[in-house]
PDB file of C-alpha atoms in Angstrom:
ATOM      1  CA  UNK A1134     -21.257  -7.596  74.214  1.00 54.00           C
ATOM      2  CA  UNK A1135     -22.436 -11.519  74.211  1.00 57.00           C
ATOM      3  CA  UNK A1136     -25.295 -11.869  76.713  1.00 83.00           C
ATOM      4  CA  UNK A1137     -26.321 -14.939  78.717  1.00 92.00           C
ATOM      5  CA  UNK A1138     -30.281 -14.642  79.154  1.00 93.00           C
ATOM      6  CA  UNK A1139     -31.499 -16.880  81.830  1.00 95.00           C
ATOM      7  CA  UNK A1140     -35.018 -17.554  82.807  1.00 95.00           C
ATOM      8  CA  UNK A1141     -36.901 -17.739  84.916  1.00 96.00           C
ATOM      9  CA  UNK A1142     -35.383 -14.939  87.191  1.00 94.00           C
ATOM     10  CA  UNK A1143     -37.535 -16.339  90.251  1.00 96.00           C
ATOM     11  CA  UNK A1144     -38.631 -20.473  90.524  1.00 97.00           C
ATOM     12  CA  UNK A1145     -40.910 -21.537  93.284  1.00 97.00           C
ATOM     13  CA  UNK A1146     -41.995 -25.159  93.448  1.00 96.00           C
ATOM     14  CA  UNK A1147     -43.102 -27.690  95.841  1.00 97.00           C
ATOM     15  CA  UNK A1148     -40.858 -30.441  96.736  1.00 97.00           C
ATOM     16  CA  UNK A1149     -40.951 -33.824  94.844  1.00 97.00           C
ATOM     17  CA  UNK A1150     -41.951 -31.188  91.439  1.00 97.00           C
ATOM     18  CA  UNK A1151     -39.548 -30.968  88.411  1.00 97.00           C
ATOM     19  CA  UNK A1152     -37.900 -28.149  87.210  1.00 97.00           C
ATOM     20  CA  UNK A1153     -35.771 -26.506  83.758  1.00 98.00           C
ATOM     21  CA  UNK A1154     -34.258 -23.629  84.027  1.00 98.00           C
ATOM     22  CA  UNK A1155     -32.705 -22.030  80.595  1.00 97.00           C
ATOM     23  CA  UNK A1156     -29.971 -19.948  79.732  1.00 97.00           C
ATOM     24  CA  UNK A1157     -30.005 -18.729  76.185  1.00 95.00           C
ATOM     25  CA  UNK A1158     -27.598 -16.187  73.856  1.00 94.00           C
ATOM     26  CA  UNK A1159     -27.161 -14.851  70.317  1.00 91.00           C
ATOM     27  CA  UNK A1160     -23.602 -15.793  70.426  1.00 90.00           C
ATOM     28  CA  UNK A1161     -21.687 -19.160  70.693  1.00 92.00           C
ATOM     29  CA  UNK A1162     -19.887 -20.134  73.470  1.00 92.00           C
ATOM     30  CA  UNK A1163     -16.790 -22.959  73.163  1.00 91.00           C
ATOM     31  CA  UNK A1164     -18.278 -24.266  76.570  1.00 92.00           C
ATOM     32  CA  UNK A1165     -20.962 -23.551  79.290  1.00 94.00           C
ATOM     33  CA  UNK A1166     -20.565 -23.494  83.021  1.00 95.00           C
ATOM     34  CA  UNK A1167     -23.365 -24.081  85.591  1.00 97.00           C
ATOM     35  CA  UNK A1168     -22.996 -22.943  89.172  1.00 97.00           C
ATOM     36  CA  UNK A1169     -24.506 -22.822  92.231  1.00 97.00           C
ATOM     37  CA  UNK A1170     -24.313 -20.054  94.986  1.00 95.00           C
ATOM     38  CA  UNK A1171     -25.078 -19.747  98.758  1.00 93.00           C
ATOM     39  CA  UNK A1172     -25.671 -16.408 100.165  1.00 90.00           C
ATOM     40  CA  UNK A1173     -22.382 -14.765 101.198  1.00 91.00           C
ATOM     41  CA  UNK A1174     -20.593 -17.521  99.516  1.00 94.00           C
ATOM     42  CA  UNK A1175     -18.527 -18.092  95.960  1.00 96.00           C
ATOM     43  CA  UNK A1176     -20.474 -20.150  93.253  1.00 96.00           C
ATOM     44  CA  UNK A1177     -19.487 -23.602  92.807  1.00 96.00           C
ATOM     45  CA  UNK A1178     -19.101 -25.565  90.168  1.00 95.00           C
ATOM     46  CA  UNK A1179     -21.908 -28.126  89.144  1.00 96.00           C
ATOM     47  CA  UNK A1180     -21.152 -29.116  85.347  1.00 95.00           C
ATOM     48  CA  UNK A1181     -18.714 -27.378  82.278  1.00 94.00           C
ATOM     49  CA  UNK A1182     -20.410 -28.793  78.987  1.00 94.00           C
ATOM     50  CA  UNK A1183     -18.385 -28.331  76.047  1.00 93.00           C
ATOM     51  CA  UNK A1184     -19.897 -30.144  73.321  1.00 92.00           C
ATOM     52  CA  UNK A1185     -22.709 -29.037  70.841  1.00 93.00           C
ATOM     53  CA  UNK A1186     -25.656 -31.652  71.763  1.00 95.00           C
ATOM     54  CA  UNK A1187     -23.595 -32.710  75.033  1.00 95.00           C
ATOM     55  CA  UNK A1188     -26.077 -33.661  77.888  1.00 97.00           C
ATOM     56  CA  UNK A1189     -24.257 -34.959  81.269  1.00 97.00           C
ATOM     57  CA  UNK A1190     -26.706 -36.110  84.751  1.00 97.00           C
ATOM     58  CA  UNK A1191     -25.384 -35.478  88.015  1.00 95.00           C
ATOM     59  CA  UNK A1192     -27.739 -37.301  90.034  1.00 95.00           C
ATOM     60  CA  UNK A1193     -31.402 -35.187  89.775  1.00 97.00           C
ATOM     61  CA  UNK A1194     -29.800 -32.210  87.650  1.00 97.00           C
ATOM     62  CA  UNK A1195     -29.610 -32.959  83.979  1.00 97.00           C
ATOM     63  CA  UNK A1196     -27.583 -30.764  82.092  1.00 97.00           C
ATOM     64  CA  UNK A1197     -27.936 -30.126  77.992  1.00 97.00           C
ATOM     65  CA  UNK A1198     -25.960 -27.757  75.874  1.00 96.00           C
ATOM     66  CA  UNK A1199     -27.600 -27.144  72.370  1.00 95.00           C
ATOM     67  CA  UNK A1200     -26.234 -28.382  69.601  1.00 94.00           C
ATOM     68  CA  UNK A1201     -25.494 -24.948  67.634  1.00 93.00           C
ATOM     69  CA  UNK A1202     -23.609 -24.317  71.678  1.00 93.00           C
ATOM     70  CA  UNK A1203     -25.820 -21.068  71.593  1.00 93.00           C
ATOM     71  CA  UNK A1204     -27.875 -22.334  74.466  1.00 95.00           C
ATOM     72  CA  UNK A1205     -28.140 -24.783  77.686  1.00 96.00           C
ATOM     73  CA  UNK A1206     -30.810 -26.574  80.063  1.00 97.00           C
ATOM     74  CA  UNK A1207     -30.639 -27.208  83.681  1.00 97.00           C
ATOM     75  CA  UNK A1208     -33.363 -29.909  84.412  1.00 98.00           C
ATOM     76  CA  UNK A1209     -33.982 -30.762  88.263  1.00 97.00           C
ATOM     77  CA  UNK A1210     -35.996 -34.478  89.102  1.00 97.00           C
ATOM     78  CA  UNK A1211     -38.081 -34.158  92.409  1.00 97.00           C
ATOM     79  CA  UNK A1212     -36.634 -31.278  93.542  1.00 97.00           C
ATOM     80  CA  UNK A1213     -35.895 -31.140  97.247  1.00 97.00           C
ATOM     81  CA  UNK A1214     -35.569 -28.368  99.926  1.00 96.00           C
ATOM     82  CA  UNK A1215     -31.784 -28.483  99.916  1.00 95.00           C
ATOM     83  CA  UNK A1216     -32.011 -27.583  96.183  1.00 96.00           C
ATOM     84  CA  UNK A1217     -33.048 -23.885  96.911  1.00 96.00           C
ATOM     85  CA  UNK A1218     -30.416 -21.894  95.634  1.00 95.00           C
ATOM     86  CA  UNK A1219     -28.893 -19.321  93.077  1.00 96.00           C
ATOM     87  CA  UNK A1220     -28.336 -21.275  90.226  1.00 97.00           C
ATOM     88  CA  UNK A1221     -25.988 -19.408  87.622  1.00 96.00           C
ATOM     89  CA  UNK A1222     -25.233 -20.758  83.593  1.00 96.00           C
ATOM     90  CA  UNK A1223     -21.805 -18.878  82.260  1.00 96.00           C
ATOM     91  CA  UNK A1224     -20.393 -19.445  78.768  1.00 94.00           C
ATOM     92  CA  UNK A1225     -16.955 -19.059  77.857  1.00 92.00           C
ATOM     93  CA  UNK A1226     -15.100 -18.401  74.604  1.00 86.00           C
ATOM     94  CA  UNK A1227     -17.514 -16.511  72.990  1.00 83.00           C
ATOM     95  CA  UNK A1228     -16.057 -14.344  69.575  1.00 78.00           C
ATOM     96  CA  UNK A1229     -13.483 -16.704  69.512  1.00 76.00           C
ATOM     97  CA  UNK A1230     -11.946 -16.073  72.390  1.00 80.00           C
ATOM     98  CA  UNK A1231      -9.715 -19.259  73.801  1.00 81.00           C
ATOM     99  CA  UNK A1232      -9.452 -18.491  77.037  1.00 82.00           C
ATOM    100  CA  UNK A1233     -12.395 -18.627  79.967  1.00 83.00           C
ATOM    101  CA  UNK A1234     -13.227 -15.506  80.583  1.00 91.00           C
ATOM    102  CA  UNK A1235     -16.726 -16.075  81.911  1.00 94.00           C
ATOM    103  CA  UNK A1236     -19.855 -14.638  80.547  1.00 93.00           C
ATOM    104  CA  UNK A1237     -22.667 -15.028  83.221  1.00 95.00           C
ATOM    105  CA  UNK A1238     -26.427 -14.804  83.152  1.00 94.00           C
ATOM    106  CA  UNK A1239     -28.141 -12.753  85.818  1.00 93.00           C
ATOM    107  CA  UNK A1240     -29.442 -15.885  87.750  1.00 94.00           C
ATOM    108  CA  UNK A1241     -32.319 -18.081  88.717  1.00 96.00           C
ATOM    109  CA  UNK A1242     -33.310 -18.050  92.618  1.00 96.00           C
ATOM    110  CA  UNK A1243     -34.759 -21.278  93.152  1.00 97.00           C
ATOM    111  CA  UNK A1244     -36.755 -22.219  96.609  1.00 97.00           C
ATOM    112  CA  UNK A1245     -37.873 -25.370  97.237  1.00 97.00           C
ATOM    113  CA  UNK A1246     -40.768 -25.592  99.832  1.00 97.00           C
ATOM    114  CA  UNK A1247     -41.215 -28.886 101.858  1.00 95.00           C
TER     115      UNK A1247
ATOM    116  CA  UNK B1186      -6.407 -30.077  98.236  1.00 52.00           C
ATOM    117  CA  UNK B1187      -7.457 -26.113  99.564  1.00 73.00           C
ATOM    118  CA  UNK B1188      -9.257 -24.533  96.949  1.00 93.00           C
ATOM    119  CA  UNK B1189      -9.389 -21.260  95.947  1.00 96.00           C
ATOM    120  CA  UNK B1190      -8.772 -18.740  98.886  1.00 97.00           C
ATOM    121  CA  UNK B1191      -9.220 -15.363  99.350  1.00 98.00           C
ATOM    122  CA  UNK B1192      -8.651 -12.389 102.156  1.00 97.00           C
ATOM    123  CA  UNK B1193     -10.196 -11.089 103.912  1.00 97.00           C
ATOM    124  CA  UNK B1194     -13.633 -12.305 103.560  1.00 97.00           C
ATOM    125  CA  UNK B1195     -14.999  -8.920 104.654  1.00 97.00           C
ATOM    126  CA  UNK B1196     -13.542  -5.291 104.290  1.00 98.00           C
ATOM    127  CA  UNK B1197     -14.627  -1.925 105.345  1.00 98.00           C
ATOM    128  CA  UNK B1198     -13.218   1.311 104.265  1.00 98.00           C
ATOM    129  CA  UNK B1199     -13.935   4.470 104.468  1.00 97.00           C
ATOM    130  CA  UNK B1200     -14.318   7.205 101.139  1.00 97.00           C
ATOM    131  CA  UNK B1201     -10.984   7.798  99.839  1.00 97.00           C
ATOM    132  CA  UNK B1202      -8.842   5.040 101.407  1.00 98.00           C
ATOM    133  CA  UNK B1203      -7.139   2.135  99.398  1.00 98.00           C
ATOM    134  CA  UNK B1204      -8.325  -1.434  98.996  1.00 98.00           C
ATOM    135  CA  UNK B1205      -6.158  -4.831  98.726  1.00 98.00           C
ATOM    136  CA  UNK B1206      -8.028  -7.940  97.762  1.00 98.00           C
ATOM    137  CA  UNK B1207      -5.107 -11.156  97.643  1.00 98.00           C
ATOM    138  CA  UNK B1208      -6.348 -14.254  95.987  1.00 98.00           C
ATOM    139  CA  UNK B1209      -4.448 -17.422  96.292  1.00 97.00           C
ATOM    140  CA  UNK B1210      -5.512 -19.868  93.070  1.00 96.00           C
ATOM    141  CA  UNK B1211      -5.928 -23.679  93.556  1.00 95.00           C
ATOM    142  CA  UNK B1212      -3.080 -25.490  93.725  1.00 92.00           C
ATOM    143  CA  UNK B1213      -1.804 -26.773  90.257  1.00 89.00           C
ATOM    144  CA  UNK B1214      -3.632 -23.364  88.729  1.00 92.00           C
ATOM    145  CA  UNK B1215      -1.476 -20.311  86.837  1.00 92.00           C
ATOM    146  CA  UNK B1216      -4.526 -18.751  85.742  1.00 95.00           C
ATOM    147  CA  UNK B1217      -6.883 -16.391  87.605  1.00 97.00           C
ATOM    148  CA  UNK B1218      -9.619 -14.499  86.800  1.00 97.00           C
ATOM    149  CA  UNK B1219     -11.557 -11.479  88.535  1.00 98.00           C
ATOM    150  CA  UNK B1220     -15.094 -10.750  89.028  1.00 98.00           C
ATOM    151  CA  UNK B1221     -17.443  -8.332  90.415  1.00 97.00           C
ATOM    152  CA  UNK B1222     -20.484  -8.606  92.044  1.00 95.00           C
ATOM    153  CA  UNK B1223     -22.416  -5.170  92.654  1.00 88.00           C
ATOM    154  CA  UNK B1224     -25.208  -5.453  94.304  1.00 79.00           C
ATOM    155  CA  UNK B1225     -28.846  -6.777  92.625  1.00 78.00           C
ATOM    156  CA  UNK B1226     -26.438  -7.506  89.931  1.00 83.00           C
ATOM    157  CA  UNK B1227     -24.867 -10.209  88.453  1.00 88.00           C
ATOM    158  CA  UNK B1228     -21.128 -11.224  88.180  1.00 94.00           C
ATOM    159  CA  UNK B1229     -19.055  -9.253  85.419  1.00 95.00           C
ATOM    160  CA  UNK B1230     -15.685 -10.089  84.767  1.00 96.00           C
ATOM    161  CA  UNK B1231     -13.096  -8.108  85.202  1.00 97.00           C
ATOM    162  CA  UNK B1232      -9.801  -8.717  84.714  1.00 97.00           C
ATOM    163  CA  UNK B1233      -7.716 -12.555  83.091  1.00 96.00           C
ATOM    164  CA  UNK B1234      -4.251 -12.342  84.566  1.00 96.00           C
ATOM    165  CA  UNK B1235      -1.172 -15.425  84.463  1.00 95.00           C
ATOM    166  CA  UNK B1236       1.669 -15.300  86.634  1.00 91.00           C
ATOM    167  CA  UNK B1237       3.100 -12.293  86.389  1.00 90.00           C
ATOM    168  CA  UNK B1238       1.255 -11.207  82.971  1.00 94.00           C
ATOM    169  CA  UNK B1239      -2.313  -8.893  82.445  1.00 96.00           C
ATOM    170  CA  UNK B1240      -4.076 -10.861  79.570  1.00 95.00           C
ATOM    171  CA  UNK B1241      -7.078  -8.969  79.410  1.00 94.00           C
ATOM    172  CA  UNK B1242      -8.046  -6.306  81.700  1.00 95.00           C
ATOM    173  CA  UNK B1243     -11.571  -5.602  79.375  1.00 94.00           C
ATOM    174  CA  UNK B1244     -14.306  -5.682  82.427  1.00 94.00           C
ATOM    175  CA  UNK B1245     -11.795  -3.330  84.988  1.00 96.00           C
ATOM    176  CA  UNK B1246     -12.200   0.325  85.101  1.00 94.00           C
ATOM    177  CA  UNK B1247      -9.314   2.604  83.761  1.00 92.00           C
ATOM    178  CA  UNK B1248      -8.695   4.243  87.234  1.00 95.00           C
ATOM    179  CA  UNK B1249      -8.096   3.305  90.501  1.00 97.00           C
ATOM    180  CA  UNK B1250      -7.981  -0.615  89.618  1.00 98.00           C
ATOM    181  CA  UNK B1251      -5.126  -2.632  89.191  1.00 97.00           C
ATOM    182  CA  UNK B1252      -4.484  -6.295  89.391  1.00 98.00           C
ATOM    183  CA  UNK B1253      -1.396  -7.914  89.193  1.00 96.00           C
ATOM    184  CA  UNK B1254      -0.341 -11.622  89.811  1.00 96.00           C
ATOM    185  CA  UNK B1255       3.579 -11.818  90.667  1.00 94.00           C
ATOM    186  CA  UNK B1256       5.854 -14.548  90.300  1.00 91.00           C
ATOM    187  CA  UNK B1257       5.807 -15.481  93.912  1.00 91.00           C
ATOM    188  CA  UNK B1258       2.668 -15.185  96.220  1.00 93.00           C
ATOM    189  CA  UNK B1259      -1.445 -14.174  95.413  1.00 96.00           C
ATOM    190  CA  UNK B1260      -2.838 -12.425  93.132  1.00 97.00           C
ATOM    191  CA  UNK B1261      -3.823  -9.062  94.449  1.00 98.00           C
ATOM    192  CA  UNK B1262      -6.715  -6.430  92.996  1.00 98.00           C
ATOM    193  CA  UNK B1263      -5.816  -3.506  94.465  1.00 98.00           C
ATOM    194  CA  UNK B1264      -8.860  -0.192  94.920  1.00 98.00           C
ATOM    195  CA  UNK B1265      -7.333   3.231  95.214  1.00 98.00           C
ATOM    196  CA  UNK B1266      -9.240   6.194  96.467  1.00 98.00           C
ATOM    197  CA  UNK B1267     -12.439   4.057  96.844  1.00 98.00           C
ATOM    198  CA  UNK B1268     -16.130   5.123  96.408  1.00 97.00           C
ATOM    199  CA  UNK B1269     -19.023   3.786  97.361  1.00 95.00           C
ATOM    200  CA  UNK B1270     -20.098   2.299  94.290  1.00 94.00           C
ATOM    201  CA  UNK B1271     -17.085   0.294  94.741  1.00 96.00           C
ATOM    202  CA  UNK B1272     -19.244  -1.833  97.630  1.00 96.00           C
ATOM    203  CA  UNK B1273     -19.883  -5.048  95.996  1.00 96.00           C
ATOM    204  CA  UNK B1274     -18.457  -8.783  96.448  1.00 97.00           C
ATOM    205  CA  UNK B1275     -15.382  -9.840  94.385  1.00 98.00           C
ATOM    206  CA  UNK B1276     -14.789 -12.618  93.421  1.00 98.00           C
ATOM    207  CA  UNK B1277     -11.736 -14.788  91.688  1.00 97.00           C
ATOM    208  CA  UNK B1278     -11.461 -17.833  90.208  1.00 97.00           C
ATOM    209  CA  UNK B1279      -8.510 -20.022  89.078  1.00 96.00           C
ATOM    210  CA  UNK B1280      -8.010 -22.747  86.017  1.00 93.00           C
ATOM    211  CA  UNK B1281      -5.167 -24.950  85.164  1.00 90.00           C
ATOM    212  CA  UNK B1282      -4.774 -23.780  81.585  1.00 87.00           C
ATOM    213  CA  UNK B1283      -7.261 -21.022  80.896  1.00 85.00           C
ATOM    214  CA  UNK B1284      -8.437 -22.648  78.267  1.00 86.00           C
ATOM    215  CA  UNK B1285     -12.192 -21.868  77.448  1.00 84.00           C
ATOM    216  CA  UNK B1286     -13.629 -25.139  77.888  1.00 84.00           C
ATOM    217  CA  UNK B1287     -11.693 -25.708  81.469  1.00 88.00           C
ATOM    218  CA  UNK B1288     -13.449 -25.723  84.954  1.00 90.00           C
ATOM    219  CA  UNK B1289     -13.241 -23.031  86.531  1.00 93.00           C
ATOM    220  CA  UNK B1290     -13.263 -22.692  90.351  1.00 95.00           C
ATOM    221  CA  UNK B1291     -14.266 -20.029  92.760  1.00 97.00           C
ATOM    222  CA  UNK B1292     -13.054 -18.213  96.161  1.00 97.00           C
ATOM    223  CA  UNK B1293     -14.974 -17.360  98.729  1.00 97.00           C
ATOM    224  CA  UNK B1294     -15.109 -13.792  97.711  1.00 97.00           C
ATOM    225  CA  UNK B1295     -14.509 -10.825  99.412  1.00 98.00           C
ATOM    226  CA  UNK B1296     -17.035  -8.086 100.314  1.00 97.00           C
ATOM    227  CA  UNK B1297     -15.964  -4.463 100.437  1.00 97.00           C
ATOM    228  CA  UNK B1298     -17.895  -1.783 101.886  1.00 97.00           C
ATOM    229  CA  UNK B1299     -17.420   1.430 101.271  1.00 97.00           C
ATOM    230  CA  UNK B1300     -18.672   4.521 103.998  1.00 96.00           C
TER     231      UNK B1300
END
């Protein structure tokens, strides 16, 4: 069984403060997916990173995936209240496999307070 | 562009009764995927189906689950004789390719409850 573990379970900041969250595995995944989720709602894409070493921004969130593509960052600039969220990192093609069958960590609950 | 949809968003059924869960992919998008979330848990997935073929059915339990994804239409999970561990939100997603490094997007989700 690969396993996705993500840390910290539970992240709560003031506004304006950065934050990294980290999702880390034994195995190696042929890309990485980072969500978000809403309560009662489906997760939604934020980045798929694909490349050992890749890092892409979108706006504040900074995403990395390690070079040996065994691990991943999520780094949020001066977070903001509308950042609170489930935040979820899911790797794909682990063992070889070529198709994206999704592999998720067990989340990082993020709250923002104003 | 719709994305993903699924019905219903909410389901109730009683011990014993059957479950249908239809998922209609993105437009474009031949390959869907299944997941479960039980509560306090995190997603698992569950079953990788293309039109009209089971790739890998891994994460689904032996009985009482099937999925299948016809030629015409959604892709339905179907829960026979449900329990009430079966109460959890599921969950299907939908690529162009199914390729490992593709995006992958979500539905809504559906959340059975079991009495």
């Amino acid at each position: 069984t690969q396993l996705l573990e993500q840390s910290p379970q539970f992240l709560s900041i003031q506004e304006g403060e950065n934050l990294t969250v980290y999702c880390n595995s034994s195995s190696v995944f042929s890309s990485l997916q980072w969500y978000r989720q809403e309560p009662g709602e489906g997760p939604v894409l934020l980045v798929t990173v694909v490349t050992g070493g890749e890092v892409k921004k979108l706006k504040r969130l900074t995403f990395q995936f390690g070079d040996a593509r065994k691990d991943s960052s999520l780094h949020i600039t001066a977070a903001q209240p509308g950042d609170t969220g489930l935040y979820l990192c899911a790797g794909a093609g682990a063992g070889g496999t070529s198709y994206g069958k999704l592999t998720f960590g067990q989340g990082t609950i993020l709250t923002v307070h104003p | 562009n719709a994305g993903v949809m699924q019905n219903p968003r909410h389901l109730v059924r009683r011990r014993g009764q059957e479950a249908r869960l239809r998922c209609s992919p993105m437009k474009g998008h031949s390959h869907v995927y299944w997941y479960r979330q039980l509560p306090e848990e995190g997603l698992k997935f569950m079953v990788y189906l293309q039109k009209e073929n089971i790739i890998d059915e891994s994460g689904m339990p032996k009985e009482r689950f099937s999925a299948e994804f016809p030629k015409e239409g959604p892709s339905i999970l179907r829960i026979q004789q449900v329990v009430r561990g079966d109460s959890a939100a599921y969950f299907c997603a939908s690529s162009p390719s199914g390729l490992a490094g593709e995006n992958q997007y979500f539905g809504p989700g559906t959340r059975l409850t079991v009495l």
